[in-house]
Coordinates of C-alpha atoms in Angstrom, one line a residue:
X1 CA -22.9 59.4 -13.1
X2 CA -22.7 56.1 -15.1
X3 CA -20.9 53.1 -13.8
X4 CA -18.4 51.5 -16.2
X5 CA -17.0 48.0 -16.0
X6 CA -13.8 47.6 -14.0
X7 CA -10.8 47.9 -16.3
X8 CA -7.4 46.4 -15.4
X9 CA -4.2 47.6 -17.0
X10 CA -6.1 50.1 -19.0
X11 CA -7.4 47.5 -21.4
X12 CA -8.9 44.4 -19.8
X13 CA -12.6 44.8 -18.9
X14 CA -13.6 42.5 -16.0
X15 CA -16.9 40.7 -16.6
X16 CA -19.0 38.1 -14.8
X17 CA -17.5 35.6 -12.3
X18 CA -17.1 32.2 -14.1
X19 CA -14.9 30.4 -11.5
X20 CA -13.7 30.5 -7.9
X21 CA -10.9 28.6 -6.3
X22 CA -9.1 28.5 -3.0
X23 CA -6.6 31.2 -4.2
X24 CA -8.3 33.2 -6.9
X25 CA -11.4 34.3 -8.7
X26 CA -11.7 33.9 -12.4
X27 CA -13.8 36.4 -14.4
X28 CA -14.8 36.5 -18.0
X29 CA -13.1 39.5 -19.6
X30 CA -12.5 41.4 -22.8
X31 CA -9.3 42.7 -24.1
X32 CA -10.5 46.1 -25.4
X33 CA -7.3 46.7 -27.3
X34 CA -7.4 43.5 -29.4
X35 CA -11.2 43.0 -29.1
X36 CA -11.0 39.4 -28.0
X37 CA -12.5 37.4 -25.1
X38 CA -10.2 36.4 -22.3
X39 CA -10.3 34.9 -18.8
X40 CA -8.9 37.1 -16.0
X41 CA -7.7 35.5 -12.8
X42 CA -7.5 37.8 -9.8
X43 CA -5.5 36.5 -6.8
X44 CA -6.9 36.5 -3.3
X45 CA -6.1 39.5 -1.3
X46 CA -4.7 37.6 1.7
X47 CA -2.1 35.9 -0.6
X48 CA -1.4 39.2 -2.3
X49 CA -0.3 40.8 1.1
X50 CA 2.6 38.4 1.4
X51 CA 5.7 40.2 0.0
X52 CA 7.5 36.9 -0.6
X53 CA 4.5 35.5 -2.4
X54 CA 4.3 38.6 -4.6
X55 CA 7.9 38.4 -5.6
X56 CA 7.7 34.7 -6.5
X57 CA 4.3 35.2 -8.2
X58 CA 5.8 37.9 -10.5
X59 CA 8.7 35.7 -11.4
X60 CA 6.6 32.6 -12.0
X61 CA 4.0 34.5 -14.0
X62 CA 6.7 35.7 -16.3
X63 CA 8.0 32.2 -16.7
X64 CA 4.6 30.7 -17.3
X65 CA 3.8 33.4 -19.9
X66 CA 6.7 32.1 -22.0
X67 CA 5.0 28.7 -22.4
X68 CA 3.6 28.3 -25.9
X69 CA 2.0 24.9 -26.5
X70 CA -1.4 23.8 -27.8
X71 CA -2.0 21.7 -24.7
X72 CA -1.3 24.6 -22.3
X73 CA -3.8 27.4 -21.5
X74 CA -1.9 30.5 -22.9
X75 CA -1.1 33.4 -20.5
X76 CA -1.4 36.7 -22.4
X77 CA -0.5 39.2 -19.7
X78 CA -0.1 39.8 -16.0
X79 CA -0.1 42.8 -13.8
X80 CA -1.2 44.4 -10.5
X81 CA -4.3 46.5 -9.9
X82 CA -3.9 49.3 -7.5
X83 CA -7.5 50.5 -7.3
X84 CA -9.4 47.5 -5.8
X85 CA -10.8 48.4 -2.4
X86 CA -10.1 45.6 0.0
X87 CA -9.0 44.8 3.5
X88 CA -10.2 46.1 6.9
X89 CA -11.2 49.7 7.2
X90 CA -11.7 50.1 3.4
X91 CA -8.0 50.1 2.7
X92 CA -6.8 49.4 -0.9
X93 CA -4.7 46.4 -1.7
X94 CA -2.5 45.6 -4.6
X95 CA -4.0 42.5 -6.3
X96 CA -2.0 40.6 -8.9
X97 CA -4.0 39.4 -11.9
X98 CA -3.3 37.1 -14.9
X99 CA -4.9 37.4 -18.3
X100 CA -5.3 34.0 -19.9
X101 CA -6.8 32.3 -22.9
X102 CA -10.5 31.8 -22.5
X103 CA -11.3 28.1 -23.0
X104 CA -14.8 27.1 -24.0
X105 CA -15.4 23.8 -22.3
X106 CA -15.4 22.1 -18.9
X107 CA -12.7 21.0 -16.4
X108 CA -11.7 17.4 -16.2
X109 CA -13.1 17.5 -12.7
X110 CA -16.6 18.2 -14.0
X111 CA -16.2 15.5 -16.6
X112 CA -15.1 12.9 -14.0
X113 CA -18.0 14.0 -11.7
X114 CA -20.5 13.5 -14.6
X115 CA -19.1 10.1 -15.8
X116 CA -17.3 8.7 -12.7
X117 CA -15.1 6.4 -14.7
X118 CA -13.9 7.2 -18.2
X119 CA -13.5 4.6 -20.9
X120 CA -9.9 3.4 -20.9
X121 CA -9.3 4.7 -24.4
X122 CA -10.6 8.2 -23.4
X123 CA -8.5 8.1 -20.2
X124 CA -5.4 7.3 -22.1
X125 CA -6.1 10.1 -24.7
X126 CA -6.6 12.7 -22.0
X127 CA -3.5 11.7 -20.1
X128 CA -1.4 11.7 -23.2
X129 CA -2.5 15.3 -23.8
X130 CA -1.5 16.3 -20.2
X131 CA 1.9 14.5 -20.6
X132 CA 2.5 16.4 -23.9
X133 CA 2.0 19.7 -22.0
X134 CA 4.3 18.5 -19.1
X135 CA 7.0 17.3 -21.5
X136 CA 7.2 20.8 -23.0
X137 CA 7.0 22.7 -19.7
X138 CA 9.7 20.5 -18.1
X139 CA 12.0 21.2 -21.0
X140 CA 11.3 24.9 -20.4
X141 CA 12.2 24.5 -16.7
X142 CA 8.7 24.9 -15.3
X143 CA 7.4 22.3 -12.8
X144 CA 3.6 22.5 -12.4
X145 CA 3.3 21.0 -8.8
X146 CA -0.5 20.9 -8.8
X147 CA -1.6 18.5 -11.5
X148 CA -5.2 17.5 -10.8
X149 CA -8.5 17.3 -12.7
X150 CA -9.6 20.8 -11.7
X151 CA -6.5 22.2 -13.5
X152 CA -7.2 20.4 -16.8
X153 CA -9.7 21.8 -19.3
X154 CA -11.4 19.8 -22.0
X155 CA -12.6 22.0 -24.8
X156 CA -15.9 21.7 -26.5
X157 CA -14.0 19.9 -29.4
X158 CA -12.3 17.5 -26.9
X159 CA -8.9 19.1 -26.9
X160 CA -6.9 18.8 -23.6
X161 CA -5.4 22.0 -22.1
X162 CA -3.5 22.2 -18.8
X163 CA -3.7 25.5 -16.8
X164 CA -2.3 27.2 -13.8
X165 CA 1.4 26.8 -14.6
X166 CA 3.5 28.9 -12.4
X167 CA 0.8 29.8 -9.8
X168 CA 1.2 26.5 -8.0
X169 CA 5.0 26.9 -8.1
X170 CA 4.7 30.3 -6.4
X171 CA 2.5 29.1 -3.7
X172 CA 4.5 26.0 -3.0
X173 CA 7.7 28.0 -2.7
X174 CA 6.1 30.1 0.1
X175 CA 5.0 27.0 2.1
X176 CA 7.4 25.6 4.6
X177 CA 5.3 22.6 5.4
X178 CA 2.1 21.0 4.1
X179 CA 0.1 22.2 7.1
X180 CA 1.4 25.8 7.2
X181 CA -1.5 28.2 7.7
X182 CA -3.2 29.4 4.5
X183 CA -0.6 27.6 2.4
X184 CA -1.4 25.3 -0.5
X185 CA 1.1 22.6 -1.6
X186 CA -0.8 20.8 -4.2
X187 CA -4.0 18.8 -3.4
X188 CA -3.8 15.9 -1.0
X189 CA -5.2 13.3 -3.3
X190 CA -2.5 14.1 -5.9
X191 CA 0.5 14.8 -3.7
X192 CA 3.7 13.0 -4.5
X193 CA 5.5 11.3 -1.6
X194 CA 8.3 13.9 -1.8
X195 CA 5.8 16.7 -1.6
X196 CA 4.1 15.2 1.4
X197 CA 7.5 14.9 3.1
X198 CA 8.5 18.5 2.3
X199 CA 11.4 17.4 0.1
X200 CA 12.6 19.1 -3.0
X201 CA 10.2 18.8 -5.9
X202 CA 11.2 18.1 -9.5
X203 CA 9.5 17.1 -12.8
X204 CA 9.0 13.5 -11.6
X205 CA 6.6 14.9 -8.9
X206 CA 4.3 16.1 -11.8
X207 CA 4.4 12.5 -13.2
X208 CA 3.3 11.0 -9.9
X209 CA 0.4 13.5 -9.8
X210 CA -0.5 12.6 -13.3
X211 CA -0.5 8.9 -12.3
X212 CA -2.9 9.8 -9.5
X213 CA -5.1 11.6 -12.1
X214 CA -5.0 8.6 -14.6
X215 CA -5.9 6.3 -11.7
X216 CA -9.0 8.4 -10.9
X217 CA -10.0 8.5 -14.6
X218 CA -9.9 4.7 -14.8
X219 CA -11.2 3.8 -11.3
X220 CA -13.6 6.7 -10.6
X221 CA -11.8 7.5 -7.4
X222 CA -8.3 8.6 -6.4
X223 CA -5.7 6.0 -5.4
X224 CA -5.9 7.0 -1.8
X225 CA -8.7 8.4 0.3
X226 CA -9.0 9.4 3.9
X227 CA -10.7 11.5 6.5
X228 CA -8.1 14.3 6.3
X229 CA -5.4 15.6 4.1
X230 CA -2.8 14.4 6.5
X231 CA -4.2 10.9 6.5
X232 CA -4.1 10.9 2.7
X233 CA -0.6 12.2 2.6
X234 CA 0.5 9.4 5.0
X235 CA -0.8 6.9 2.5
X236 CA 1.0 8.5 -0.4
X237 CA 4.2 8.0 1.6
X238 CA 3.7 4.6 3.1
X239 CA 1.0 2.5 1.4
X240 CA 1.0 0.8 -2.0
X241 CA -2.0 1.6 -4.3
X242 CA -4.3 -1.1 -5.6
X243 CA -4.5 -1.6 -9.4
X244 CA -7.3 0.5 -11.0
X245 CA -8.7 -2.7 -12.4
X246 CA -10.0 -3.5 -8.9
X247 CA -12.7 -0.9 -9.5
X248 CA -12.9 -1.2 -13.3
X249 CA -13.0 -4.5 -15.1
X250 CA -12.3 -2.8 -18.5
X251 CA -8.8 -2.0 -17.4
X252 CA -6.2 -4.6 -18.4
X253 CA -2.9 -5.6 -16.9
X254 CA -0.8 -3.4 -19.1
X255 CA -2.7 -0.3 -18.2
X256 CA -2.6 -1.3 -14.5
X257 CA 1.2 -1.7 -14.9
X258 CA 1.7 1.8 -16.5
X259 CA -0.5 3.5 -13.8
X260 CA 1.3 1.7 -10.9
X261 CA 4.7 2.5 -12.3
X262 CA 3.8 6.2 -12.4
X263 CA 2.8 5.9 -8.7
X264 CA 6.1 4.4 -7.5
X265 CA 7.1 5.9 -4.1
X266 CA 10.7 6.3 -4.9
X267 CA 11.0 9.0 -7.6
X268 CA 14.0 7.1 -9.1
X269 CA 11.8 4.0 -9.6
X270 CA 9.0 5.7 -11.5
X271 CA 9.0 7.3 -14.9
X272 CA 11.9 9.7 -15.3
X273 CA 10.3 12.0 -17.8
X274 CA 6.9 12.7 -19.3
X275 CA 7.9 11.3 -22.7
X276 CA 8.6 7.8 -21.3
X277 CA 5.3 7.9 -19.5
X278 CA 3.5 8.9 -22.7
X279 CA 5.3 6.3 -24.8
X280 CA 4.1 3.5 -22.5
X281 CA 0.5 4.8 -22.8
X282 CA 0.8 4.9 -26.5
X283 CA 2.1 1.3 -26.4
X284 CA -1.0 0.3 -24.5
X285 CA -3.3 2.1 -26.9
X286 CA -1.7 0.5 -29.9
X287 CA -1.4 -3.0 -28.4
X288 CA 2.4 -3.0 -28.2
X289 CA 4.7 -4.2 -25.4
X290 CA 5.1 -1.8 -22.6
X291 CA 8.4 -1.1 -20.9
X292 CA 10.0 -3.7 -18.7
X293 CA 10.2 -1.2 -15.9
X294 CA 6.5 -0.8 -15.8
X295 CA 5.9 -4.6 -15.9
X296 CA 8.4 -5.0 -13.0
X297 CA 6.6 -2.4 -10.9
X298 CA 3.3 -4.2 -11.4
X299 CA 4.8 -7.5 -10.4
X300 CA 6.2 -6.0 -7.3
X301 CA 2.9 -4.6 -6.0
X302 CA 0.9 -7.8 -7.1
X303 CA -0.8 -6.5 -10.2
X304 CA -0.8 -8.4 -13.5
X305 CA 2.6 -8.4 -15.0
X306 CA 1.5 -9.8 -18.4
X307 CA 0.5 -7.9 -21.4
X308 CA -3.3 -8.0 -21.6
X309 CA -5.0 -5.8 -24.2
X310 CA -8.7 -5.4 -23.8
X311 CA -10.6 -4.8 -27.0
X312 CA -11.8 -1.4 -25.6
X313 CA -8.5 0.3 -26.3
X314 CA -6.0 -2.1 -27.9
X315 CA -5.5 -2.1 -31.7
X316 CA -6.0 -5.4 -33.6
X317 CA -2.8 -7.4 -34.0
X318 CA -0.7 -7.1 -37.0
X319 CA -1.0 -10.1 -39.4
X320 CA 2.0 -12.4 -39.6
X321 CA 4.2 -11.3 -42.5
X322 CA 4.8 -13.9 -45.2
X323 CA 8.5 -14.4 -46.3
X324 CA 8.3 -15.6 -49.9
X325 CA 12.1 -15.5 -50.5
X326 CA 12.6 -18.8 -48.6
X327 CA 10.3 -20.7 -50.9
X328 CA 11.5 -19.1 -54.2
X329 CA 15.2 -19.4 -53.5
X330 CA 15.7 -23.1 -54.7
X331 CA 13.6 -22.3 -57.9
X332 CA 15.9 -19.4 -58.7
X333 CA 19.1 -21.5 -58.2
X334 CA 18.0 -24.9 -59.5
X335 CA 18.6 -24.0 -63.2
X336 CA 22.1 -22.6 -62.7
X337 CA 25.1 -24.7 -63.8
X338 CA 26.8 -26.6 -61.0
X339 CA 30.0 -25.0 -59.7
X340 CA 33.1 -26.4 -61.4
X341 CA 31.3 -27.9 -64.5
X342 CA 31.2 -26.7 -68.0
X343 CA 28.0 -26.2 -70.1
X344 CA 29.2 -28.7 -72.7
X345 CA 29.0 -31.7 -70.3
X346 CA 25.4 -32.9 -70.9
X347 CA 25.5 -35.9 -68.7
X348 CA 26.9 -34.0 -65.7
X349 CA 24.5 -31.2 -66.3
X350 CA 21.6 -33.6 -66.5
X351 CA 22.7 -35.2 -63.3
X352 CA 23.1 -31.8 -61.6
X353 CA 19.7 -30.8 -62.6
X354 CA 18.2 -34.0 -61.2
X355 CA 20.0 -33.5 -57.9
X356 CA 19.0 -29.9 -57.7
X357 CA 15.4 -30.8 -58.4
X358 CA 15.5 -33.5 -55.7
X359 CA 17.1 -31.1 -53.2
X360 CA 14.4 -28.5 -54.1
X361 CA 11.7 -31.0 -53.4
X362 CA 13.2 -32.0 -50.1
X363 CA 13.7 -28.4 -49.0
X364 CA 10.1 -27.6 -49.9
X365 CA 8.8 -30.6 -48.1
X366 CA 10.8 -29.8 -45.0
X367 CA 9.7 -26.2 -45.1
X368 CA 6.1 -27.3 -45.5
X369 CA 6.3 -29.6 -42.5
X370 CA 8.0 -27.0 -40.4
X371 CA 5.4 -24.4 -41.5
X372 CA 2.5 -26.7 -40.8
X373 CA 3.9 -27.7 -37.5
X374 CA 4.6 -24.1 -36.4
X375 CA 1.1 -23.0 -37.5
X376 CA -0.5 -25.9 -35.6
X377 CA 1.6 -25.3 -32.5
X378 CA 1.1 -21.6 -32.4
X379 CA -2.5 -21.8 -33.4
X380 CA -3.2 -24.2 -30.5
X381 CA -1.3 -22.1 -28.0
X382 CA -3.1 -20.1 -25.4
X383 CA -1.5 -17.1 -23.6
X384 CA 0.7 -18.1 -20.7
X385 CA -1.6 -17.6 -17.8
X386 CA 0.0 -17.3 -14.4
X387 CA -1.8 -19.0 -11.6
X388 CA -1.8 -18.2 -7.9
X389 CA -3.1 -20.0 -4.8
X390 CA -6.2 -18.3 -3.2
X391 CA -5.1 -17.2 0.3
X392 CA -7.1 -17.7 3.5
X393 CA -9.2 -14.6 4.2
X394 CA -11.9 -16.1 6.4
X395 CA -11.7 -14.5 9.9
X396 CA -9.9 -11.5 8.6
X397 CA -11.4 -8.0 8.8
X398 CA -12.8 -6.6 5.6
X399 CA -9.8 -4.2 5.0
X400 CA -7.1 -6.8 5.7
X401 CA -8.9 -9.3 3.4
X402 CA -9.0 -6.8 0.5
X403 CA -5.3 -6.0 0.9
X404 CA -4.4 -9.7 1.1
X405 CA -6.2 -10.4 -2.2
X406 CA -4.5 -7.5 -3.9
X407 CA -1.1 -8.5 -2.7
X408 CA -1.7 -12.0 -4.2
X409 CA -2.7 -10.6 -7.5
X410 CA -6.5 -11.2 -7.1
X411 CA -9.6 -9.1 -7.1
X412 CA -12.3 -9.2 -4.4
X413 CA -16.1 -9.1 -4.6
X414 CA -17.6 -8.3 -1.2
X415 CA -21.2 -8.9 0.1
X416 CA -22.8 -8.5 3.5
X417 CA -24.8 -11.1 5.5
X418 CA -26.1 -11.3 9.0
X419 CA -24.3 -13.7 11.2
X420 CA -24.6 -14.0 15.0
X421 CA -21.4 -16.0 15.4
X422 CA -18.9 -13.8 13.6
X423 CA -18.0 -10.3 14.7
X424 CA -19.2 -7.4 12.6
X425 CA -16.7 -6.6 9.7
X426 CA -15.0 -10.0 9.6
X427 CA -15.1 -12.4 6.6
X428 CA -17.6 -15.2 7.1
X429 CA -16.8 -17.3 4.0
X430 CA -15.0 -17.1 0.7
X431 CA -15.3 -18.6 -2.8
X432 CA -13.0 -20.2 -4.1
X433 CA -11.7 -21.8 -1.0
X434 CA -8.2 -21.2 0.3
X435 CA -5.5 -23.1 -1.6
X436 CA -7.4 -23.3 -4.9
X437 CA -5.2 -22.5 -7.9
X438 CA -6.7 -19.7 -10.1
X439 CA -5.5 -17.3 -12.8
X440 CA -4.0 -14.0 -11.7
X441 CA -6.6 -11.2 -11.5
X442 CA -9.4 -13.7 -10.8
X443 CA -12.2 -12.6 -8.5
X444 CA -12.6 -14.1 -5.1
X445 CA -16.1 -13.6 -3.6
X446 CA -16.3 -13.2 0.1
X447 CA -19.1 -12.5 2.6
X448 CA -18.6 -10.0 5.5
X449 CA -20.6 -10.3 8.7
X450 CA -22.9 -7.4 9.3
X451 CA -23.6 -8.7 12.8
X452 CA -26.6 -10.6 14.3
X453 CA -30.1 -9.9 13.0
X454 CA -29.2 -6.9 11.0
X455 CA -31.3 -5.1 8.4
X456 CA -30.4 -2.6 5.6
X457 CA -32.2 0.7 6.0
X458 CA -34.3 1.2 2.9
X459 CA -34.3 4.4 0.9
X460 CA -37.7 6.0 1.6
X461 CA -36.7 9.4 0.2
X462 CA -39.6 11.0 -1.6
X463 CA -42.3 8.8 0.1
X464 CA -45.1 10.2 2.2
X465 CA -43.9 10.4 5.8
X466 CA -46.7 8.1 7.1
X467 CA -46.1 5.5 4.3
X468 CA -42.3 5.6 5.1
X469 CA -43.1 5.0 8.7
X470 CA -45.1 1.9 7.9
X471 CA -42.4 0.5 5.6
X472 CA -39.7 0.9 8.2
X473 CA -41.8 -0.6 11.0
X474 CA -42.5 -3.7 8.8
X475 CA -38.7 -4.3 8.7
X476 CA -38.5 -4.2 12.5
X477 CA -37.3 -0.6 13.0
X478 CA -38.7 1.6 15.8
X479 CA -39.7 5.2 14.6
X480 CA -38.7 7.6 17.3
X481 CA -40.2 10.7 15.7
X482 CA -40.4 13.1 12.8
X483 CA -38.3 16.2 12.1
X484 CA -39.3 19.0 9.8
X485 CA -36.9 20.4 7.2
X486 CA -37.2 23.6 5.2
X487 CA -35.8 22.3 1.9
X488 CA -36.5 22.6 -1.8
X489 CA -35.5 19.0 -2.4
X490 CA -38.9 17.5 -1.8
X491 CA -42.6 18.5 -1.7
X492 CA -44.5 19.1 1.5
X493 CA -44.7 16.0 3.8
X494 CA -42.3 14.0 1.6
X495 CA -39.4 12.3 3.3
X496 CA -36.0 14.0 2.8
X497 CA -33.8 11.5 4.7
X498 CA -33.6 9.1 7.6
X499 CA -31.2 8.7 10.5
X500 CA -29.5 6.1 10.2
X501 CA -29.3 7.0 6.5
X502 CA -30.5 4.8 3.7
X503 CA -28.5 1.7 2.7
X504 CA -26.8 1.6 6.1
X505 CA -26.9 -1.7 8.1
X506 CA -28.5 -1.6 11.5
X507 CA -29.7 -4.2 14.0
X508 CA -33.4 -5.1 14.1
X509 CA -35.2 -2.9 16.6
X510 CA -32.9 0.1 16.0
X511 CA -34.4 3.5 16.4
X512 CA -34.9 5.5 13.2
X513 CA -35.9 9.2 12.9
X514 CA -37.7 10.4 9.7
X515 CA -37.0 13.9 8.2
X516 CA -39.6 15.4 6.0
X517 CA -40.2 18.6 4.0
X518 CA -42.4 21.3 5.3
X519 CA -43.0 22.8 1.9
X520 CA -41.2 25.9 3.0
X521 CA -37.8 27.2 2.3
X522 CA -35.6 29.9 3.7
X523 CA -34.7 32.9 1.5
X524 CA -30.9 33.3 1.2
X525 CA -29.4 36.2 3.1
X526 CA -26.0 36.5 1.4
X527 CA -27.0 37.7 -2.1
X528 CA -26.6 41.5 -1.7
X529 CA -23.5 42.7 -3.6
X530 CA -23.5 39.7 -5.9
X531 CA -24.2 39.7 -9.7
X532 CA -27.9 39.3 -10.6
X533 CA -27.2 36.1 -12.6
X534 CA -25.5 34.4 -9.5
X535 CA -28.3 35.6 -7.2
X536 CA -31.0 34.3 -9.6
X537 CA -29.4 30.9 -9.7
X538 CA -29.1 30.8 -5.9
X539 CA -32.8 31.6 -5.5
X540 CA -33.8 29.0 -8.0
X541 CA -31.7 26.4 -6.3
X542 CA -33.5 27.3 -3.1
X543 CA -36.9 26.6 -4.8
X544 CA -37.9 30.2 -5.3
X545 CA -38.8 32.4 -8.3
X546 CA -36.6 35.5 -8.6
X547 CA -38.0 38.6 -10.1
X548 CA -35.6 41.3 -11.3
X549 CA -36.4 45.0 -10.5
X550 CA -33.9 47.5 -11.9
X551 CA -33.1 50.5 -9.7
X552 CA -31.0 53.5 -10.7
X553 CA -27.8 53.3 -8.7
X554 CA -24.1 54.1 -8.9
X555 CA -23.2 50.5 -8.2
X556 CA -22.0 48.1 -10.9
X557 CA -24.7 47.2 -13.4
X558 CA -26.8 44.2 -12.3
X559 CA -25.3 44.3 -8.8
X560 CA -27.9 43.1 -6.3
X561 CA -29.1 45.9 -4.0
X562 CA -31.6 44.1 -1.9
X563 CA -33.6 40.9 -1.7
X564 CA -37.2 40.8 -0.5
X565 CA -37.8 38.7 2.6
X566 CA -34.2 37.7 3.0
X567 CA -33.8 35.3 5.9
X568 CA -37.6 34.6 6.1
X569 CA -39.2 31.2 5.7
X570 CA -41.6 31.2 2.8
X571 CA -43.5 28.7 0.7
X572 CA -41.7 26.7 -2.0
X573 CA -42.0 28.5 -5.3
X574 CA -42.6 32.0 -3.8
X575 CA -41.7 34.9 -6.1
X576 CA -38.9 37.0 -4.6
X577 CA -38.2 40.5 -5.7
X578 CA -34.6 41.3 -6.3
X579 CA -33.6 44.9 -6.7
X580 CA -30.5 45.3 -8.9
X581 CA -28.5 48.3 -9.9
X582 CA -29.2 50.1 -13.2
X583 CA -27.1 52.8 -14.8
X584 CA -28.8 56.1 -14.3
X585 CA -29.9 58.1 -17.3
X586 CA -27.0 60.4 -18.2
X587 CA -27.7 64.1 -18.2
X588 CA -26.0 66.9 -20.0
X589 CA -25.1 70.0 -18.1
X590 CA -25.3 73.2 -20.3
X591 CA -22.7 75.8 -19.4
X592 CA -23.3 79.3 -20.6
X593 CA -20.7 80.5 -23.1
X594 CA -19.8 83.8 -24.7
X595 CA -21.5 84.7 -28.0
X596 CA -19.9 82.9 -31.0
X597 CA -17.3 84.8 -32.9
X598 CA -18.5 83.2 -36.2
X599 CA -22.0 82.7 -37.4
X600 CA -23.5 79.4 -36.4
X601 CA -24.3 77.1 -39.2
X602 CA -28.1 76.6 -39.4
X603 CA -29.4 73.0 -39.1
X604 CA -31.3 71.8 -42.0
X605 CA -34.1 69.2 -41.6
X606 CA -31.9 66.5 -43.1
X607 CA -29.1 67.0 -40.7
X608 CA -28.9 65.4 -37.3
X609 CA -28.7 67.9 -34.4
X610 CA -25.3 68.1 -32.7
X611 CA -25.0 67.2 -29.0
X612 CA -23.0 70.5 -28.5
X613 CA -24.6 72.7 -25.9
X614 CA -26.7 75.6 -27.2
X615 CA -24.6 78.7 -27.9
X616 CA -21.4 76.8 -28.7
X617 CA -20.1 77.1 -32.2
X618 CA -20.0 73.9 -34.2
X619 CA -17.8 75.5 -36.8

């Protein structure tokens, strides 16, 4: 019998997999009733087995479905499917699903990965869209709790849409602590301090996470990084972030101030609502003064506390308005009769007119001098530049030196140099010297010791292995051997990597191992059961050429049934046959029936034969 697409709720046809996260799979779908394309998110079965989670999920899905805003991915429907086989022993599990608006575009995570740093104007525009969505959801009583680039979509036309409202809330409610097994409480890089400490979360936690996101858009990296989620969470609680301008010179002091104010540890000290946050970003974009609270936060953490508006995103200044009334007022009053005198007193009137004219000339002269003086004074003024003394960082470790410069409102530019007298990782020299007065946010160059007689390992990836050996030996390295790798990244006998890796610093005479490609690759072994499109991409990524062979089967159409030579090592570019399911040709079973009680209407040549089995009346 033919295999039909999986249908949820009697109307939603589940199509190809278009996304996969830690808690759900997202499929392209079709609403058969309304004939529109949708996205269907099906929750992970292990989360669905938790009764408390199911209860909260249902409540939050209903709340999120009530959000109707152009910057929020709309939720059309939600339900639970009873017929998905899952679990040990082939048991069936009840899996909740959410039917959402399908967004044609890419996630902000993909955009940041492609571009690393965004132009400040674009970063502001995207963040304003996120804050519009949050301002609305917070008014509706919904706290997102998991704002991050992966939960923000940028449509093909550039519109910003935030998704996953409610789902994060349901998961967070089931987690007692951040480290609870299989629980997700936001993402470590975007956790607010109160989330990291297990405290009650409110709308201001979303604003902190948005501040982390804005920081990454500007700097190309999150405000805090570490080897583990716990290490990152510790920094959110106890360490001050550096201004994003440390990593991006296009970011000015005003944008630094707004970002750092959103990242204040104490929720009472940061922005209190999304509207205030957005207003300050708009002020930056239009070249207006930002809030005093943001400037105060920046001064506290050592960032620039003055308004600096880079040309990249600040609007041109408004021309000074001319006030003509001041110059015209004496002319309008000079011809009026003096108070207390009659019109028929010609001498008095003449004297009054003369005095008025004299007064007018004097006023105009004074105004002219004042105007000229003001124009000259203001024209010659330069912005008030705050200066600081360069601290002593020689002898400090690299990390301590960087923090010291930031605390003093300065930027650092590090370079490495071999030095046999200074321990590895300590500052050898600095420029300008300690005590020099410089403007805030100036750059201090400093040299860090890489140890005695050290050499940077060159990047020989893609070179012939013997040529790479010669190049490394010329620099004083000792080649300890070659190791083969079955990889599609390079052609046969081409270097894939070295150990120590390229660009690392090592002492002369250090041992280096060279890895090179064999020209062979391993055929993936985990493709059976996947969709043909996904399997084809996996094989192509492995350096192989997939060839589709349809086989009649009762499996889902295009489901992979077998992969030739799975697990074998074959030559790069080998054609691999992939057998996929094809719907069998449907057959019609003819059941004998009694003779018709009425004559059968004969079929004329111009008529199309009916599919009614022979012997059945067509009426």
